[in-house]
Amino acid sequence: MEIGIDSFAAAPPDTGVALSGAQAMEQLLARIERADQVGLDVFGIGEHHRPEYLDSAPTVILAAAAARTKRIRLTSAVTVLSAADPVRVFQQFATLDLISQGRAEMVVGRASSVEAFPLFGLDMADYDALFAEKLELLLTIRANEHVHWQGKFRPALTGQGIYPRPVQQPLPIWIGVGGTPQSFVRAGALGLPLMVAVIGGETHRFRPLVDLYREAGRRAGFAPEQLPVGLHSLGYVAETSEQARTEFFPGYARTFSARARERGGLPVTRAQFDAQAGPTGALLVGSPEEVAAKIQRHSEALGGIARVTFQQDVAALPHEQVLRSIELIGTRVAPLLR
């Protein structure tokens, strides 16, 4: 099992401590370096176009990280493909692959945050059609140096060459999904690796959707080993479970209570948080041993997972605590799972 970290490059939180965007970015790069040093397999950067995040250009961040790391794989988490030009997406990640000497990947998705649509002049009515067409073009570019293609949302390509070409053949492309059955089926039918974002509820409830993915892949002629499943969850590791939960809860509660207010909901309670951090809940928050055991249970519940990534940004934790969590994940959680 591969173990990694995902980050949304959170902007400095309003905690009374002066921290510039440049300083926050330097801390993020230091976290990627630490993940590389402690032997983690992958680090992902999200894509948002909101004031609380600094990740609107994830490939730039990943390229900076490539120059400061040696072995860790570098990926998006996720690339909002619906709002991007697949030609430019491929060129950017192929360039990252050259810089990193074959360590680039991308996870592409439709996005749960939809601010990119009005920003780039797109119609939300085309939400799924945009993604389907652009994914088709991206895969065509990956397979062909010279591309002949025609669609609805982008001018046709009539044999133009798409450069540069990456080190890896093929460049790894995962599909990032939430809870939409059609997204699971599409990933399986295309034989693409699946990254499932489970940030709430009970992870085992996603098993029917994962089964849809595997069955669609089987029907399309793909072997089980060609259909790896990854799990993206909110997580944080400290020396003890009580310490992890005590440190993670305040920031987690602020973040999700604010989101609830935007939608007319109620603030997050500690009881709700503790249930999510419990044996079947989605949160990977606890001691190294507890978190490793929980990931193993999640893997069994989903029929086997090939990769798990921790997202720690939502709690707005101090930099040193995040570094320590990354170290514990790399030195104590990962060996238990491998």
XYZ file of C-alpha atoms in Angstrom:
338
model
C 0.000 0.000 0.000
C 1.242 3.477 -0.910
C 0.971 6.171 1.769
C 0.935 9.899 1.092
C -0.191 13.404 1.929
C -2.564 15.730 0.082
C -2.566 19.485 0.632
C -4.755 22.346 -0.542
C -1.971 24.861 0.215
C -4.073 26.597 2.820
C -3.518 30.346 3.115
C -2.302 31.569 6.511
C -5.214 31.252 8.964
C -6.405 34.252 10.963
C -4.927 33.106 14.269
C -3.265 36.351 15.327
C 0.165 35.141 14.134
C 1.460 37.153 11.194
C 2.318 34.801 8.325
C 2.528 35.851 4.690
C 1.473 33.824 1.687
C 5.137 33.445 0.772
C 5.912 32.042 4.227
C 2.974 29.640 4.024
C 4.225 28.411 0.653
C 7.710 27.858 2.044
C 6.220 25.831 4.885
C 4.286 23.723 2.361
C 7.464 22.963 0.410
C 9.191 22.038 3.672
C 6.368 19.579 4.382
C 6.817 17.957 0.984
C 10.550 17.680 1.677
C 9.848 16.041 5.035
C 7.441 13.585 3.417
C 10.177 12.646 0.963
C 12.760 12.284 3.724
C 10.604 9.952 5.860
C 9.834 7.664 2.917
C 6.259 8.530 2.003
C 5.225 7.519 -1.495
C 3.226 10.450 -2.834
C 2.364 14.104 -2.183
C -0.644 15.742 -3.845
C -1.596 19.396 -4.314
C -5.225 20.360 -4.886
C -6.660 23.061 -7.093
C -8.943 25.805 -5.821
C -9.677 29.384 -6.770
C -10.703 30.704 -3.348
C -9.050 33.132 -0.916
C -8.380 30.484 1.737
C -6.115 28.426 -0.555
C -2.884 29.088 -2.481
C -3.204 26.183 -4.925
C -4.690 27.774 -8.059
C -1.539 26.716 -9.998
C -0.673 23.289 -8.540
C 1.895 22.284 -11.177
C 4.017 25.308 -10.242
C 4.064 24.150 -6.608
C 4.798 20.575 -7.640
C 7.664 21.684 -9.905
C 9.213 23.599 -7.014
C 8.841 20.472 -4.884
C 10.421 18.319 -7.599
C 13.608 20.352 -7.362
C 13.745 19.795 -3.580
C 12.912 16.071 -3.417
C 14.433 12.836 -4.676
C 11.952 9.948 -4.736
C 8.432 10.949 -3.715
C 5.790 10.937 -6.446
C 4.127 14.312 -7.116
C 0.493 14.583 -8.129
C -2.505 16.862 -8.319
C -5.340 16.288 -5.873
C -7.322 17.056 -8.013
C -6.883 18.898 -11.314
C -10.199 20.558 -12.188
C -10.172 19.239 -15.741
C -13.626 20.578 -16.596
C -12.300 24.139 -16.319
C -8.940 23.549 -18.038
C -7.563 23.008 -21.522
C -6.443 19.352 -21.740
C -3.580 20.338 -24.040
C -2.138 22.688 -21.429
C -2.811 20.208 -18.610
C -0.865 17.516 -20.428
C 1.984 19.898 -21.291
C 2.274 21.067 -17.693
C 2.363 17.578 -16.208
C 4.658 16.256 -18.924
C 7.027 19.099 -18.062
C 6.723 18.220 -14.370
C 7.526 14.626 -15.288
C 10.733 15.769 -16.999
C 11.750 17.976 -14.070
C 11.074 15.205 -11.543
C 12.637 12.509 -13.741
C 9.496 10.441 -13.982
C 7.702 11.135 -10.696
C 4.640 13.073 -11.951
C 1.026 11.959 -11.815
C -2.323 13.672 -12.011
C -5.690 13.034 -10.425
C -8.419 14.651 -12.522
C -11.969 15.390 -11.466
C -15.026 17.553 -11.927
C -14.447 19.439 -8.631
C -16.689 19.717 -5.599
C -15.916 23.453 -5.385
C -17.313 25.069 -8.510
C -15.754 28.536 -8.372
C -13.642 27.735 -11.440
C -16.722 27.632 -13.673
C -17.713 31.331 -13.476
C -14.045 32.327 -13.244
C -13.302 30.794 -16.647
C -16.650 31.629 -18.240
C -18.114 28.121 -18.150
C -21.748 27.101 -17.756
C -22.599 24.848 -14.821
C -25.238 23.235 -17.033
C -22.315 21.637 -18.891
C -20.751 20.275 -15.674
C -20.540 16.624 -16.685
C -20.330 17.082 -20.453
C -17.260 19.302 -20.079
C -15.459 16.718 -17.990
C -16.340 13.782 -20.228
C -15.151 15.532 -23.385
C -11.972 16.918 -21.834
C -11.055 13.579 -20.288
C -11.445 11.952 -23.704
C -9.105 14.543 -25.227
C -6.566 14.233 -22.395
C -6.367 10.472 -22.862
C -6.057 10.911 -26.613
C -3.136 13.303 -26.124
C -1.491 10.890 -23.700
C -1.652 8.116 -26.291
C -0.732 10.147 -29.397
C 1.995 12.680 -30.131
C -0.011 14.025 -33.084
C -3.700 14.436 -32.331
C -6.755 14.367 -34.564
C -9.807 15.228 -32.459
C -13.051 17.188 -32.571
C -15.457 18.110 -29.802
C -18.033 20.647 -28.669
C -16.171 22.809 -26.147
C -12.757 23.258 -27.739
C -11.470 23.955 -31.273
C -10.587 20.790 -33.185
C -7.079 19.388 -33.408
C -6.034 18.368 -36.905
C -2.795 16.524 -36.366
C -0.846 19.053 -34.309
C 1.974 17.700 -32.168
C 1.582 18.042 -28.375
C 4.900 18.632 -26.577
C 6.833 17.874 -24.484
C 6.328 14.137 -24.097
C 6.794 12.790 -20.558
C 9.382 10.355 -19.205
C 6.672 7.900 -18.166
C 4.765 6.063 -20.868
C 1.963 6.371 -20.109
C 1.862 9.350 -17.751
C -0.285 8.150 -14.795
C -3.795 9.630 -14.717
C -6.180 8.823 -11.865
C -9.867 9.750 -11.650
C -10.882 11.559 -8.462
C -14.464 10.853 -7.350
C -16.857 11.745 -4.555
C -20.144 9.900 -4.362
C -21.578 9.972 -7.899
C -22.125 6.421 -9.245
C -21.624 7.494 -12.862
C -18.129 8.738 -12.011
C -17.151 5.335 -10.596
C -18.503 3.556 -13.666
C -16.713 5.933 -16.056
C -13.362 5.363 -14.347
C -13.796 1.597 -14.503
C -14.883 1.573 -18.142
C -11.753 3.540 -19.048
C -9.481 1.333 -16.920
C -8.152 4.310 -14.949
C -7.013 4.206 -11.305
C -9.636 5.504 -8.868
C -9.074 7.966 -5.995
C -12.088 8.105 -3.665
C -12.487 11.166 -1.439
C -14.153 10.160 1.831
C -14.225 13.146 4.183
C -17.288 12.259 6.228
C -19.649 9.447 7.120
C -18.541 5.828 7.297
C -16.003 4.646 4.753
C -17.498 1.161 4.315
C -20.627 2.723 2.769
C -18.585 3.415 -0.366
C -18.146 -0.312 -1.063
C -21.134 -0.546 -3.475
C -19.685 2.330 -5.514
C -16.223 0.738 -5.578
C -17.871 -2.498 -6.695
C -19.514 -0.567 -9.564
C -16.048 0.652 -10.587
C -14.536 -2.826 -10.538
C -17.455 -4.382 -12.402
C -17.348 -1.682 -15.096
C -13.629 -2.320 -15.471
C -14.150 -6.064 -15.699
C -16.796 -5.640 -18.378
C -14.412 -3.398 -20.316
C -11.760 -6.123 -20.260
C -9.425 -4.820 -17.572
C -7.757 -7.126 -15.053
C -8.207 -6.426 -11.314
C -4.571 -5.293 -10.972
C -5.264 -2.598 -13.592
C -7.958 -1.074 -11.368
C -6.272 0.205 -8.181
C -8.374 2.094 -5.648
C -7.006 4.933 -3.530
C -8.558 6.553 -0.461
C -8.266 10.278 0.337
C -9.307 11.153 3.903
C -8.859 13.882 6.465
C -6.209 12.763 8.926
C -3.647 13.664 11.549
C -1.312 11.529 13.651
C 0.198 12.289 17.055
C 1.914 10.183 19.708
C -1.409 9.299 21.338
C -4.969 9.250 20.082
C -6.096 11.717 22.732
C -3.359 14.163 21.735
C -4.233 13.841 18.040
C -7.912 14.490 18.618
C -7.359 17.325 21.059
C -5.049 19.117 18.621
C -7.066 18.434 15.448
C -10.593 19.160 16.667
C -10.551 22.982 17.149
C -9.430 23.771 13.587
C -11.588 21.014 12.134
C -14.617 22.399 13.962
C -13.944 25.958 12.760
C -13.633 24.835 9.144
C -16.669 22.604 8.988
C -18.841 24.838 11.161
C -18.142 27.700 8.747
C -19.114 25.483 5.805
C -22.271 24.436 7.631
C -23.233 28.089 8.239
C -22.857 28.816 4.511
C -25.448 26.094 3.842
C -27.770 26.888 6.732
C -26.505 24.040 8.927
C -25.430 23.733 12.566
C -21.917 23.929 14.060
C -19.850 20.777 14.437
C -19.892 19.253 17.923
C -17.143 17.294 19.658
C -19.444 14.274 19.816
C -19.845 14.341 16.038
C -16.097 14.641 15.607
C -15.390 11.758 17.975
C -17.843 9.573 16.045
C -16.029 10.389 12.789
C -12.695 9.567 14.441
C -14.103 6.280 15.748
C -13.608 2.771 14.345
C -15.797 3.125 11.221
C -15.782 6.907 10.679
C -13.894 8.596 7.859
C -11.362 10.584 9.923
C -7.841 9.123 10.199
C -7.039 10.938 13.451
C -5.201 9.144 16.219
C -2.009 7.400 17.266
C 0.129 5.649 14.632
C -1.099 2.227 15.681
C -4.761 3.228 15.817
C -4.632 4.954 12.424
C -2.803 2.042 10.776
C -5.375 -0.413 12.111
C -8.207 1.818 10.911
C -6.739 2.090 7.409
C -6.471 -1.689 7.304
C -10.152 -1.986 8.255
C -11.067 0.546 5.557
C -9.057 -1.449 3.017
C -10.844 -4.668 3.930
C -14.229 -2.921 3.831
C -13.552 -1.572 0.325
C -12.158 -4.822 -1.042
C -8.544 -3.632 -0.942
C -6.973 -0.214 -1.447
C -3.636 0.504 -3.108
C -3.061 4.035 -1.796
C -4.188 6.221 1.090
C -3.547 9.956 1.433
C -3.957 12.190 4.488
C -5.369 15.723 4.182
C -4.377 17.744 7.257
C -5.015 21.345 6.127
C -8.569 21.672 7.437
C -7.367 21.937 11.044
C -5.003 24.915 10.460
C -2.384 23.317 12.717
C 0.990 24.897 13.529
C 3.725 24.001 11.059
C 5.836 22.010 13.520
C 2.872 19.843 14.480
C 2.144 19.079 10.821
C 5.803 18.168 10.251
C 5.698 15.828 13.237
C 2.503 14.220 11.966
C 4.120 13.641 8.559
C 7.116 12.085 10.281
C 4.914 9.729 12.303
C 2.946 8.738 9.206
C 6.168 7.948 7.369
C 8.099 6.224 10.133
C 5.384 4.461 12.115
C 2.105 4.240 10.179
C 3.526 3.327 6.761
C 5.697 0.406 7.997
C 2.672 -1.155 9.679
C 0.681 -1.037 6.444
C 3.498 -2.195 4.171
